[in-house]
Short mmCIF file of N, CA and C in Angstrom, two decimals:
data_model
loop_
_atom_site.label_atom_id
_atom_site.label_comp_id
_atom_site.label_asym_id
_atom_site.label_seq_id
_atom_site.Cartn_x
_atom_site.Cartn_y
_atom_site.Cartn_z
N ASP A 1 12.44 -20.00 -1.70
CA ASP A 1 12.33 -20.66 -0.47
C ASP A 1 11.86 -19.39 0.60
N GLY A 2 11.25 -18.44 -0.04
CA GLY A 2 10.96 -16.88 -0.14
C GLY A 2 9.78 -16.64 0.24
N VAL A 3 9.14 -15.90 0.26
CA VAL A 3 7.85 -14.94 0.04
C VAL A 3 8.24 -13.62 -0.83
N LEU A 4 6.96 -14.04 -1.85
CA LEU A 4 7.12 -13.11 -2.99
C LEU A 4 6.63 -12.19 -3.23
N LEU A 5 6.67 -11.27 -2.82
CA LEU A 5 5.80 -9.81 -3.25
C LEU A 5 5.46 -9.36 -4.99
N VAL A 6 4.33 -9.11 -5.66
CA VAL A 6 4.25 -8.86 -6.75
C VAL A 6 3.64 -7.30 -7.02
N TYR A 7 4.76 -6.91 -7.97
CA TYR A 7 3.69 -5.65 -8.23
C TYR A 7 3.29 -5.20 -9.30
N ILE A 8 1.99 -5.30 -9.77
CA ILE A 8 1.66 -5.07 -11.39
C ILE A 8 1.09 -3.86 -11.66
N GLY A 9 1.97 -3.25 -12.68
CA GLY A 9 0.90 -2.05 -12.46
C GLY A 9 2.27 -0.98 -13.47
N ARG A 10 1.89 0.25 -13.48
CA ARG A 10 2.81 1.24 -14.22
C ARG A 10 4.45 1.96 -13.19
N ILE A 11 4.98 1.82 -13.66
CA ILE A 11 6.59 1.97 -12.12
C ILE A 11 6.15 3.18 -12.20
N GLU A 12 5.37 4.41 -11.23
CA GLU A 12 5.17 5.77 -11.77
C GLU A 12 5.33 6.25 -9.89
N SER A 13 5.63 7.59 -10.23
CA SER A 13 5.74 7.60 -8.63
C SER A 13 4.41 8.22 -7.48
N ILE A 14 3.36 7.51 -8.30
CA ILE A 14 1.75 8.15 -8.00
C ILE A 14 1.71 6.70 -7.22
N LYS A 15 2.23 5.76 -7.86
CA LYS A 15 2.11 4.38 -7.10
C LYS A 15 3.81 3.90 -5.93
N ASN A 16 4.61 5.04 -5.75
CA ASN A 16 5.38 4.30 -5.03
C ASN A 16 5.65 3.43 -4.94
N PRO A 17 6.63 3.41 -6.31
CA PRO A 17 7.47 1.95 -6.29
C PRO A 17 8.48 1.59 -5.44
N ASP A 18 9.22 2.37 -5.19
CA ASP A 18 10.15 2.55 -4.76
C ASP A 18 10.33 2.26 -3.60
N TRP A 19 8.94 1.91 -2.54
CA TRP A 19 8.69 1.44 -1.44
C TRP A 19 8.88 0.30 -1.35
N VAL A 20 8.36 -0.35 -2.45
CA VAL A 20 8.70 -1.71 -2.56
C VAL A 20 9.53 -2.71 -2.56
N LEU A 21 10.73 -1.49 -3.38
CA LEU A 21 12.19 -1.94 -2.82
C LEU A 21 12.91 -1.74 -1.63
N GLU A 22 12.50 -0.47 -0.68
CA GLU A 22 12.51 -0.23 0.61
C GLU A 22 12.44 -1.50 1.30
N VAL A 23 11.09 -2.10 1.40
CA VAL A 23 10.62 -2.88 1.94
C VAL A 23 11.60 -4.23 1.93
N VAL A 24 11.62 -4.35 0.49
CA VAL A 24 12.65 -5.64 0.54
C VAL A 24 13.90 -5.71 1.62
N LYS A 25 14.31 -4.64 0.86
CA LYS A 25 15.79 -4.05 1.56
C LYS A 25 15.28 -4.33 2.75
N ARG A 26 14.56 -3.46 3.64
CA ARG A 26 14.52 -3.43 4.84
C ARG A 26 14.26 -5.35 5.80
N LEU A 27 13.55 -6.09 5.03
CA LEU A 27 13.43 -6.68 5.48
C LEU A 27 14.36 -8.22 5.01
N GLN A 28 14.66 -8.14 4.08
CA GLN A 28 15.83 -9.20 3.71
C GLN A 28 17.19 -8.46 5.36
N ILE A 29 17.66 -7.16 5.34
CA ILE A 29 18.55 -7.41 6.24
C ILE A 29 18.18 -7.45 7.62
N GLU A 30 16.84 -7.67 7.96
CA GLU A 30 16.44 -8.72 9.54
C GLU A 30 16.26 -9.93 9.49
N GLY A 31 16.49 -10.46 7.80
CA GLY A 31 16.70 -11.93 7.88
C GLY A 31 15.18 -12.39 7.42
N LEU A 32 14.65 -11.76 6.78
CA LEU A 32 13.23 -12.19 6.45
C LEU A 32 13.62 -12.63 5.21
N PRO A 33 13.38 -14.35 4.27
CA PRO A 33 13.14 -14.05 3.11
C PRO A 33 12.61 -13.36 2.51
N VAL A 34 12.59 -11.93 1.42
CA VAL A 34 11.36 -11.31 1.09
C VAL A 34 11.99 -11.29 -0.42
N TYR A 35 11.14 -11.36 -1.61
CA TYR A 35 11.41 -11.09 -2.87
C TYR A 35 10.82 -10.30 -3.32
N ALA A 36 11.22 -9.56 -5.06
CA ALA A 36 9.80 -8.79 -5.42
C ALA A 36 10.03 -9.05 -7.08
N VAL A 37 9.18 -9.30 -7.49
CA VAL A 37 9.35 -9.01 -8.91
C VAL A 37 7.80 -7.76 -9.46
N PHE A 38 8.65 -6.86 -10.42
CA PHE A 38 7.80 -5.68 -10.74
C PHE A 38 7.43 -6.47 -12.19
N VAL A 39 5.88 -6.19 -12.24
CA VAL A 39 5.31 -6.50 -14.14
C VAL A 39 4.69 -4.88 -14.28
N GLY A 40 5.64 -4.53 -15.40
CA GLY A 40 5.42 -3.17 -15.85
C GLY A 40 6.43 -2.42 -16.16
N THR A 41 6.11 -1.38 -16.61
CA THR A 41 7.31 -0.29 -16.99
C THR A 41 6.72 1.34 -16.84
N GLY A 42 7.59 2.10 -16.90
CA GLY A 42 7.33 3.07 -16.45
C GLY A 42 8.06 3.96 -16.16
N SER A 43 7.79 5.80 -16.16
CA SER A 43 9.07 6.68 -15.99
C SER A 43 10.36 6.18 -14.65
N LEU A 44 9.91 5.41 -13.88
CA LEU A 44 10.80 5.22 -12.73
C LEU A 44 11.92 4.22 -12.84
N GLU A 45 11.21 3.47 -13.77
CA GLU A 45 12.00 2.16 -13.82
C GLU A 45 13.53 1.97 -14.16
N ALA A 46 13.90 2.70 -14.94
CA ALA A 46 15.27 2.36 -14.85
C ALA A 46 15.97 3.47 -13.74
N GLU A 47 15.56 4.04 -12.98
CA GLU A 47 16.01 4.55 -11.59
C GLU A 47 15.82 3.61 -11.04
N LEU A 48 14.57 2.93 -10.78
CA LEU A 48 14.99 1.62 -9.51
C LEU A 48 15.84 0.34 -10.40
N VAL A 49 15.85 0.32 -11.98
CA VAL A 49 16.74 -1.09 -11.88
C VAL A 49 18.58 0.25 -11.52
N ALA A 50 18.73 1.15 -11.59
CA ALA A 50 19.65 1.61 -11.18
C ALA A 50 19.90 1.16 -9.72
N LYS A 51 19.01 2.04 -9.33
CA LYS A 51 19.02 1.42 -7.43
C LYS A 51 19.20 0.11 -7.17
N VAL A 52 18.62 -0.96 -7.67
CA VAL A 52 18.85 -2.36 -7.38
C VAL A 52 20.47 -2.50 -8.19
N ALA A 53 20.71 -2.26 -8.78
CA ALA A 53 22.07 -2.69 -9.14
C ALA A 53 23.37 -1.69 -8.21
N ASN A 54 22.69 -0.99 -7.11
CA ASN A 54 23.45 -0.44 -6.79
C ASN A 54 23.97 -1.16 -5.08
N TRP A 55 23.23 -1.68 -5.54
CA TRP A 55 22.60 -2.77 -3.78
C TRP A 55 23.94 -4.24 -3.71
N ARG A 56 24.27 -4.20 -2.65
CA ARG A 56 25.30 -5.03 -1.92
C ARG A 56 25.08 -6.60 -2.64
N ASP A 57 25.71 -7.30 -3.61
CA ASP A 57 25.45 -8.70 -3.66
C ASP A 57 24.43 -9.49 -3.57
N SER A 58 24.08 -9.52 -2.61
CA SER A 58 23.67 -10.53 -1.59
C SER A 58 21.86 -9.77 -2.01
N LEU A 59 21.93 -8.52 -1.76
CA LEU A 59 20.42 -8.46 -2.28
C LEU A 59 20.46 -7.69 -3.59
N LYS A 60 20.94 -7.66 -4.13
CA LYS A 60 20.80 -7.54 -6.09
C LYS A 60 19.87 -8.49 -6.61
N GLU A 61 20.17 -9.49 -6.28
CA GLU A 61 18.86 -11.00 -7.09
C GLU A 61 17.69 -10.98 -6.07
N THR A 62 17.31 -10.11 -5.04
CA THR A 62 16.40 -10.35 -4.65
C THR A 62 14.71 -9.27 -5.62
N VAL A 63 15.15 -8.62 -6.34
CA VAL A 63 13.85 -8.19 -6.72
C VAL A 63 14.61 -8.22 -8.58
N LYS A 64 13.25 -8.16 -9.60
CA LYS A 64 13.47 -8.47 -10.73
C LYS A 64 12.42 -7.25 -11.15
N PHE A 65 12.98 -7.32 -12.58
CA PHE A 65 11.79 -6.51 -13.51
C PHE A 65 11.59 -7.11 -14.65
N VAL A 66 10.32 -7.52 -14.70
CA VAL A 66 10.14 -7.87 -16.04
C VAL A 66 9.37 -7.44 -17.49
N GLY A 67 9.12 -6.62 -17.06
CA GLY A 67 8.39 -5.60 -18.27
C GLY A 67 7.07 -5.50 -18.34
N ASN A 68 6.86 -5.11 -19.21
CA ASN A 68 4.75 -5.71 -19.73
C ASN A 68 4.90 -6.76 -20.46
N LEU A 69 4.31 -7.40 -20.01
CA LEU A 69 3.76 -9.16 -20.63
C LEU A 69 2.12 -9.46 -21.03
N ASN A 70 2.18 -10.37 -21.63
CA ASN A 70 0.99 -10.56 -22.15
C ASN A 70 -0.23 -11.14 -21.25
N VAL A 71 -1.46 -10.98 -20.81
CA VAL A 71 -1.97 -11.76 -19.49
C VAL A 71 -1.57 -12.98 -19.31
N GLU A 72 -1.32 -13.90 -20.01
CA GLU A 72 -0.77 -15.44 -19.65
C GLU A 72 0.22 -15.33 -18.64
N LYS A 73 1.42 -14.14 -18.93
CA LYS A 73 2.49 -14.41 -18.27
C LYS A 73 1.87 -13.64 -16.97
N VAL A 74 1.06 -12.55 -17.23
CA VAL A 74 1.27 -11.95 -15.74
C VAL A 74 0.39 -12.60 -14.76
N ASP A 75 -0.76 -14.16 -15.64
CA ASP A 75 -1.37 -14.70 -14.59
C ASP A 75 -0.61 -15.62 -13.93
N ARG A 76 1.08 -15.73 -14.52
CA ARG A 76 1.98 -17.10 -14.29
C ARG A 76 2.75 -16.33 -13.00
N TYR A 77 2.76 -15.03 -12.70
CA TYR A 77 3.33 -14.44 -11.85
C TYR A 77 2.65 -14.24 -10.47
N LEU A 78 1.38 -13.79 -11.07
CA LEU A 78 0.31 -14.07 -9.69
C LEU A 78 0.09 -15.37 -8.97
N ALA A 79 0.10 -15.89 -9.64
CA ALA A 79 0.00 -17.69 -9.23
C ALA A 79 1.47 -17.93 -8.27
N SER A 80 2.35 -17.26 -8.34
CA SER A 80 3.57 -17.57 -8.26
C SER A 80 3.80 -16.83 -6.67
N ALA A 81 3.06 -15.66 -6.88
CA ALA A 81 3.05 -14.61 -5.95
C ALA A 81 2.64 -15.00 -4.39
N ASP A 82 3.22 -14.50 -3.19
CA ASP A 82 2.40 -14.97 -2.23
C ASP A 82 1.63 -13.65 -1.67
N ILE A 83 2.03 -12.33 -1.92
CA ILE A 83 1.09 -10.95 -1.69
C ILE A 83 1.40 -10.65 -3.07
N CYS A 84 0.56 -9.95 -3.38
CA CYS A 84 0.32 -8.53 -4.49
C CYS A 84 0.51 -7.36 -3.30
N VAL A 85 1.63 -6.10 -4.10
CA VAL A 85 2.10 -4.87 -2.96
C VAL A 85 1.43 -3.71 -4.00
N MET A 86 0.93 -2.82 -3.65
CA MET A 86 0.81 -1.26 -4.11
C MET A 86 0.95 -0.12 -3.38
N PRO A 87 1.68 0.20 -2.86
CA PRO A 87 1.88 1.64 -2.25
C PRO A 87 1.78 2.27 -2.75
N GLY A 88 0.87 2.75 -2.97
CA GLY A 88 0.18 3.69 -4.04
C GLY A 88 -1.20 3.90 -4.33
N MET A 89 -1.42 4.65 -5.51
CA MET A 89 -2.89 4.17 -6.43
C MET A 89 -2.96 3.63 -6.82
N THR A 90 -4.26 2.63 -6.63
CA THR A 90 -4.52 1.63 -7.10
C THR A 90 -5.51 1.53 -8.25
N GLY A 91 -5.18 0.82 -9.29
CA GLY A 91 -6.61 0.56 -9.84
C GLY A 91 -7.12 -1.10 -10.03
N LEU A 92 -7.05 -1.63 -12.02
CA LEU A 92 -7.33 -3.08 -11.56
C LEU A 92 -6.72 -4.31 -11.06
N ALA A 93 -5.20 -3.85 -10.40
CA ALA A 93 -4.28 -4.93 -10.01
C ALA A 93 -4.98 -5.43 -8.60
N ILE A 94 -6.02 -4.80 -8.23
CA ILE A 94 -6.26 -5.70 -6.96
C ILE A 94 -7.43 -6.93 -7.38
N VAL A 95 -8.18 -6.72 -8.58
CA VAL A 95 -9.18 -7.26 -9.33
C VAL A 95 -7.97 -8.36 -9.29
N HIS A 96 -7.32 -8.43 -10.17
CA HIS A 96 -6.28 -9.56 -10.59
C HIS A 96 -5.54 -9.96 -9.53
N ALA A 97 -5.52 -9.51 -8.62
CA ALA A 97 -4.69 -10.14 -7.04
C ALA A 97 -5.56 -10.96 -6.57
N PHE A 98 -6.81 -10.37 -6.15
CA PHE A 98 -8.43 -11.50 -5.53
C PHE A 98 -8.18 -12.53 -6.56
N ALA A 99 -8.67 -12.27 -7.92
CA ALA A 99 -8.65 -13.68 -8.76
C ALA A 99 -7.64 -14.89 -8.74
N ALA A 100 -6.08 -14.38 -8.18
CA ALA A 100 -5.69 -15.14 -8.13
C ALA A 100 -5.46 -15.90 -6.66
N GLY A 101 -6.24 -15.26 -5.94
CA GLY A 101 -6.30 -15.56 -4.39
C GLY A 101 -5.10 -15.03 -3.79
N LYS A 102 -4.66 -14.13 -4.04
CA LYS A 102 -3.61 -13.39 -3.49
C LYS A 102 -4.20 -12.22 -1.96
N PRO A 103 -3.77 -11.97 -1.14
CA PRO A 103 -3.71 -11.17 -0.65
C PRO A 103 -3.17 -9.72 -1.13
N TYR A 104 -3.69 -8.51 -0.65
CA TYR A 104 -3.36 -7.12 -1.57
C TYR A 104 -2.93 -6.17 -0.30
N ILE A 105 -1.37 -5.83 -0.57
CA ILE A 105 -1.60 -4.36 0.53
C ILE A 105 -1.18 -3.01 -0.53
N THR A 106 -1.79 -2.31 0.09
CA THR A 106 -1.40 -0.79 -0.02
C THR A 106 -1.93 0.18 0.92
N VAL A 107 -2.05 1.52 0.44
CA VAL A 107 -1.81 1.88 1.50
C VAL A 107 -2.50 3.69 1.20
N GLU A 108 -3.18 4.06 2.33
CA GLU A 108 -4.50 4.73 2.50
C GLU A 108 -3.98 6.46 1.30
N SER A 109 -5.29 6.67 0.12
CA SER A 109 -4.16 7.40 -0.84
C SER A 109 -5.67 8.32 -1.63
N PRO A 110 -5.83 9.26 -1.76
CA PRO A 110 -7.03 9.83 -2.13
C PRO A 110 -6.87 9.59 -4.28
N TYR A 111 -6.07 8.60 -4.69
CA TYR A 111 -6.12 8.56 -6.15
C TYR A 111 -6.31 7.08 -6.34
N HIS A 112 -7.16 6.48 -5.25
CA HIS A 112 -7.20 5.05 -5.65
C HIS A 112 -8.33 5.15 -6.34
N SER A 113 -8.65 4.19 -7.62
CA SER A 113 -9.86 3.75 -8.50
C SER A 113 -10.84 3.30 -7.64
N PRO A 114 -12.10 3.41 -8.58
CA PRO A 114 -13.02 2.57 -7.25
C PRO A 114 -13.02 1.43 -7.04
N GLU A 115 -12.08 0.41 -7.75
CA GLU A 115 -11.75 -0.70 -7.65
C GLU A 115 -11.26 -1.38 -6.15
N ILE A 116 -10.28 0.35 -5.31
CA ILE A 116 -9.86 -0.37 -4.33
C ILE A 116 -11.49 -0.61 -3.10
N ALA A 117 -12.98 -0.18 -3.39
CA ALA A 117 -13.75 -0.38 -2.57
C ALA A 117 -13.47 -2.42 -2.29
N TYR A 118 -13.29 -3.08 -3.10
CA TYR A 118 -12.97 -4.37 -2.88
C TYR A 118 -12.17 -4.76 -1.51
N LEU A 119 -11.61 -4.18 -1.88
CA LEU A 119 -10.42 -4.03 -0.76
C LEU A 119 -11.50 -3.96 1.08
N GLU A 120 -10.82 -5.25 1.68
CA GLU A 120 -11.53 -5.45 3.04
C GLU A 120 -10.41 -5.42 4.59
N ASN A 121 -10.02 -4.27 4.59
CA ASN A 121 -9.03 -4.15 5.47
C ASN A 121 -8.97 -5.39 6.76
N GLY A 122 -7.93 -5.85 6.72
CA GLY A 122 -7.47 -6.98 7.72
C GLY A 122 -8.51 -8.42 7.22
N GLU A 123 -9.70 -8.37 5.88
CA GLU A 123 -9.86 -9.64 5.56
C GLU A 123 -9.35 -10.01 4.41
N ASN A 124 -9.48 -9.34 3.56
CA ASN A 124 -8.23 -9.60 2.50
C ASN A 124 -7.45 -9.32 1.25
N GLY A 125 -6.92 -8.43 2.64
CA GLY A 125 -5.85 -7.43 2.12
C GLY A 125 -5.53 -6.66 3.49
N ILE A 126 -4.80 -5.52 3.26
CA ILE A 126 -4.77 -4.69 4.11
C ILE A 126 -4.02 -3.16 3.69
N MET A 127 -4.70 -1.93 3.97
CA MET A 127 -4.75 -0.58 3.54
C MET A 127 -3.96 0.04 4.82
N ALA A 128 -2.63 0.09 4.47
CA ALA A 128 -1.96 0.79 5.61
C ALA A 128 -2.03 1.60 5.54
N LYS A 129 -1.34 2.71 6.31
CA LYS A 129 -1.47 4.51 6.96
C LYS A 129 -0.45 4.62 5.81
N TYR A 130 -0.41 5.98 5.42
CA TYR A 130 0.50 6.57 4.05
C TYR A 130 1.90 7.04 4.82
N SER A 131 2.78 5.63 4.93
CA SER A 131 4.46 5.61 5.40
C SER A 131 5.08 4.26 5.36
N ILE A 132 5.91 4.92 4.90
CA ILE A 132 6.67 3.26 4.55
C ILE A 132 7.08 2.80 5.77
N GLU A 133 6.88 3.25 6.63
CA GLU A 133 7.00 2.48 8.24
C GLU A 133 5.94 1.35 8.22
N ASP A 134 4.55 2.44 7.88
CA ASP A 134 3.47 1.26 8.22
C ASP A 134 2.77 0.58 7.12
N PHE A 135 3.56 1.02 5.66
CA PHE A 135 3.94 -0.23 4.48
C PHE A 135 4.75 -1.17 4.71
N THR A 136 5.50 -1.44 5.83
CA THR A 136 7.11 -2.02 5.87
C THR A 136 5.93 -3.55 6.86
N GLU A 137 5.05 -2.99 7.67
CA GLU A 137 4.81 -3.50 9.14
C GLU A 137 3.70 -4.29 8.21
N ALA A 138 2.89 -3.76 7.29
CA ALA A 138 1.72 -4.18 6.43
C ALA A 138 2.41 -5.17 6.58
N VAL A 139 3.26 -5.76 4.99
CA VAL A 139 4.07 -6.89 4.62
C VAL A 139 4.39 -7.50 5.34
N ARG A 140 5.52 -7.27 6.42
CA ARG A 140 5.59 -8.07 7.66
C ARG A 140 5.30 -8.93 8.26
N SER A 141 3.98 -7.95 8.60
CA SER A 141 3.36 -9.13 9.53
C SER A 141 2.53 -10.16 8.53
N LEU A 142 2.55 -10.11 7.37
CA LEU A 142 2.29 -11.43 6.28
C LEU A 142 3.25 -12.21 6.13
N VAL A 143 4.44 -11.58 5.74
CA VAL A 143 5.42 -12.43 5.54
C VAL A 143 5.36 -13.35 7.01
N VAL A 144 5.48 -12.56 8.07
CA VAL A 144 5.57 -13.65 9.05
C VAL A 144 4.96 -14.51 9.42
N ASP A 145 3.84 -14.17 8.96
CA ASP A 145 2.30 -14.94 9.46
C ASP A 145 1.76 -15.91 7.96
N PRO A 146 2.45 -16.85 7.69
CA PRO A 146 1.51 -17.58 6.75
C PRO A 146 0.39 -17.90 6.64
N ASN A 147 -0.18 -18.19 7.83
CA ASN A 147 -1.57 -18.54 8.09
C ASN A 147 -2.46 -17.66 7.74
N LEU A 148 -1.97 -16.22 8.42
CA LEU A 148 -2.81 -15.40 7.64
C LEU A 148 -3.11 -15.17 6.29
N ARG A 149 -1.92 -14.88 5.90
CA ARG A 149 -1.66 -14.55 4.84
C ARG A 149 -2.51 -15.75 3.54
N ARG A 150 -2.24 -16.96 3.82
CA ARG A 150 -3.05 -18.34 3.30
C ARG A 150 -5.24 -17.43 3.55
N ARG A 151 -4.91 -17.54 4.99
CA ARG A 151 -6.77 -17.11 4.95
C ARG A 151 -6.99 -15.58 4.15
N MET A 152 -6.62 -14.04 4.18
CA MET A 152 -6.62 -13.62 3.64
C MET A 152 -6.93 -13.86 1.90
N GLY A 153 -6.00 -14.60 1.67
CA GLY A 153 -5.52 -15.20 0.26
C GLY A 153 -6.77 -15.91 -0.70
N GLU A 154 -7.47 -16.62 0.21
CA GLU A 154 -8.70 -17.60 0.27
C GLU A 154 -10.03 -16.82 0.51
N LYS A 155 -10.12 -15.70 1.56
CA LYS A 155 -11.06 -14.60 1.43
C LYS A 155 -10.71 -13.90 -0.07
N ALA A 156 -10.10 -13.38 -0.36
CA ALA A 156 -10.09 -12.93 -1.62
C ALA A 156 -10.36 -13.32 -3.10
N ARG A 157 -9.64 -14.56 -3.27
CA ARG A 157 -10.72 -15.66 -4.13
C ARG A 157 -12.14 -16.14 -3.91
N VAL A 158 -12.75 -15.67 -2.74
CA VAL A 158 -14.03 -15.64 -2.62
C VAL A 158 -15.09 -14.57 -2.83
N ASP A 159 -14.22 -13.71 -2.28
CA ASP A 159 -14.81 -12.19 -2.69
C ASP A 159 -14.69 -11.78 -4.51
N ALA A 160 -13.28 -12.37 -5.27
CA ALA A 160 -13.16 -12.67 -6.04
C ALA A 160 -15.05 -12.77 -6.64
N VAL A 161 -15.00 -14.64 -6.69
CA VAL A 161 -16.09 -15.14 -7.16
C VAL A 161 -17.31 -15.12 -6.99
N GLN A 162 -17.43 -14.09 -5.81
CA GLN A 162 -18.54 -14.01 -5.27
C GLN A 162 -18.89 -11.93 -5.98
N ASN A 163 -18.18 -11.20 -6.31
CA ASN A 163 -18.30 -10.25 -6.69
C ASN A 163 -17.76 -9.38 -8.04
N LEU A 164 -16.53 -10.55 -8.50
CA LEU A 164 -16.51 -9.85 -9.46
C LEU A 164 -16.42 -10.68 -10.92
N SER A 165 -17.38 -11.60 -10.50
CA SER A 165 -17.99 -12.43 -12.13
C SER A 165 -18.31 -10.90 -13.11
N MET A 166 -19.10 -11.92 -13.84
CA MET A 166 -19.57 -11.14 -15.22
C MET A 166 -21.20 -10.58 -14.73
N GLU A 167 -21.44 -11.65 -14.33
CA GLU A 167 -23.01 -11.35 -14.25
C GLU A 167 -22.72 -10.49 -12.85
N LYS A 168 -21.95 -9.98 -11.79
CA LYS A 168 -22.10 -9.17 -11.27
C LYS A 168 -22.16 -7.68 -11.79
N GLN A 169 -20.64 -7.69 -12.60
CA GLN A 169 -20.50 -6.67 -13.18
C GLN A 169 -21.65 -5.79 -14.45
N ILE A 170 -22.42 -7.04 -14.82
CA ILE A 170 -23.29 -6.49 -15.26
C ILE A 170 -25.03 -6.06 -14.58
N GLU A 171 -25.01 -6.87 -13.54
CA GLU A 171 -26.03 -6.44 -12.54
C GLU A 171 -25.62 -4.96 -11.95
N GLY A 172 -24.25 -4.90 -11.46
CA GLY A 172 -23.50 -3.31 -11.66
C GLY A 172 -24.28 -2.45 -12.37
N PHE A 173 -23.98 -2.98 -13.55
CA PHE A 173 -24.02 -1.72 -14.44
C PHE A 173 -25.79 -1.73 -14.11
N GLN A 174 -26.63 -2.53 -14.04
CA GLN A 174 -28.04 -2.18 -14.41
C GLN A 174 -28.28 -1.11 -13.59
N LYS A 175 -27.83 -1.29 -12.17
CA LYS A 175 -28.38 -1.08 -11.39
C LYS A 175 -27.88 0.39 -11.46
N ALA A 176 -26.93 1.05 -11.85
CA ALA A 176 -26.01 2.09 -11.66
C ALA A 176 -27.63 2.75 -13.50
N PHE A 177 -27.52 1.61 -14.08
CA PHE A 177 -28.76 2.18 -15.56
C PHE A 177 -29.94 2.94 -14.82
N ASP A 178 -30.33 1.75 -13.32
CA ASP A 178 -31.57 1.91 -12.69
C ASP A 178 -31.35 3.34 -12.27
N PHE A 179 -30.95 3.35 -11.41
CA PHE A 179 -30.37 4.56 -10.43
C PHE A 179 -30.62 5.90 -11.75
N ILE A 180 -30.19 5.98 -12.51
CA ILE A 180 -29.88 7.28 -13.29
C ILE A 180 -31.04 7.28 -14.37
N ARG A 181 -31.74 6.46 -14.73
CA ARG A 181 -33.35 6.34 -15.30
C ARG A 181 -34.29 6.99 -14.16
N ASN A 182 -33.95 6.55 -12.89
CA ASN A 182 -35.21 6.97 -11.73
C ASN A 182 -34.75 8.38 -11.19
N LYS A 183 -33.87 8.60 -11.28
CA LYS A 183 -33.06 10.40 -11.27
C LYS A 183 -33.70 11.21 -12.41
N LYS A 184 -33.65 11.01 -13.47
CA LYS A 184 -34.00 11.47 -15.21
C LYS A 184 -35.56 11.58 -14.73
N ALA A 185 -36.31 10.20 -14.40
CA ALA A 185 -37.69 10.31 -14.17
C ALA A 185 -38.43 11.42 -12.93
N THR A 186 -37.10 11.89 -11.57
CA THR A 186 -37.52 12.68 -11.04
C THR A 186 -37.52 13.78 -11.40
N LYS A 187 -36.45 14.00 -11.81
CA LYS A 187 -36.37 15.54 -12.37
C LYS A 187 -37.74 15.96 -13.60
N ASN A 188 -38.04 14.92 -14.74
CA ASN A 188 -39.15 15.10 -15.65
C ASN A 188 -40.33 15.23 -14.85
N ASP A 189 -40.68 14.81 -14.02
CA ASP A 189 -41.49 15.07 -13.07
C ASP A 189 -41.98 16.35 -13.57
N ALA A 190 -43.85 16.30 -13.42
CA ALA A 190 -44.31 17.79 -12.86
C ALA A 190 -43.82 18.17 -11.95
N ASN A 191 -43.89 17.75 -10.83
CA ASN A 191 -44.11 18.00 -9.80
C ASN A 191 -41.95 19.14 -9.03
N PHE A 192 -41.00 18.36 -10.27
CA PHE A 192 -39.74 18.54 -9.94
C PHE A 192 -39.62 19.78 -9.32
N THR A 193 -38.86 20.13 -8.55
CA THR A 193 -38.64 21.67 -8.66
C THR A 193 -37.07 21.95 -8.55
N SER A 194 -36.37 22.63 -9.10
CA SER A 194 -34.85 23.22 -8.97
C SER A 194 -34.56 23.86 -8.24
#
């Protein structure tokens, strides 16, 4: 009966997983029924589990840590999710979120993997400024507006079908290879000077 945030990835400081806890706590205190599931493990997991264990009883059940799971079980969590969140370095999690038709919320970071290019801010997800306040506001905006959340999820799914298919991936590799071949040919050209 609430909004489920799913965090999929390593539980490491570069990803700011503690921000997810803070968002859940803040929004629950505001009266918004927000919950989170962490799929993955990492060096901060025990610290975050201990932090939640020290919350008041009414908040303790709002966050779950399920560890590393096989792909089928991860897919079940994605299917149950309302929003996928990663308040730090983003990698393949965005691809999985979009394939499941879920909006993705992250923050500005110089450490994102190339997959971040799939995010269209305000269309299939949100790229918040790098602050807990802005990340919280981004999550809040989708929690309180189920229609916006649904539209972004639908756009994410369409983008996944159109841009993340095997054919598109092969096409992208072919373009990269062609680009490299053309650069090499130019460099080997008799008129090429360095």
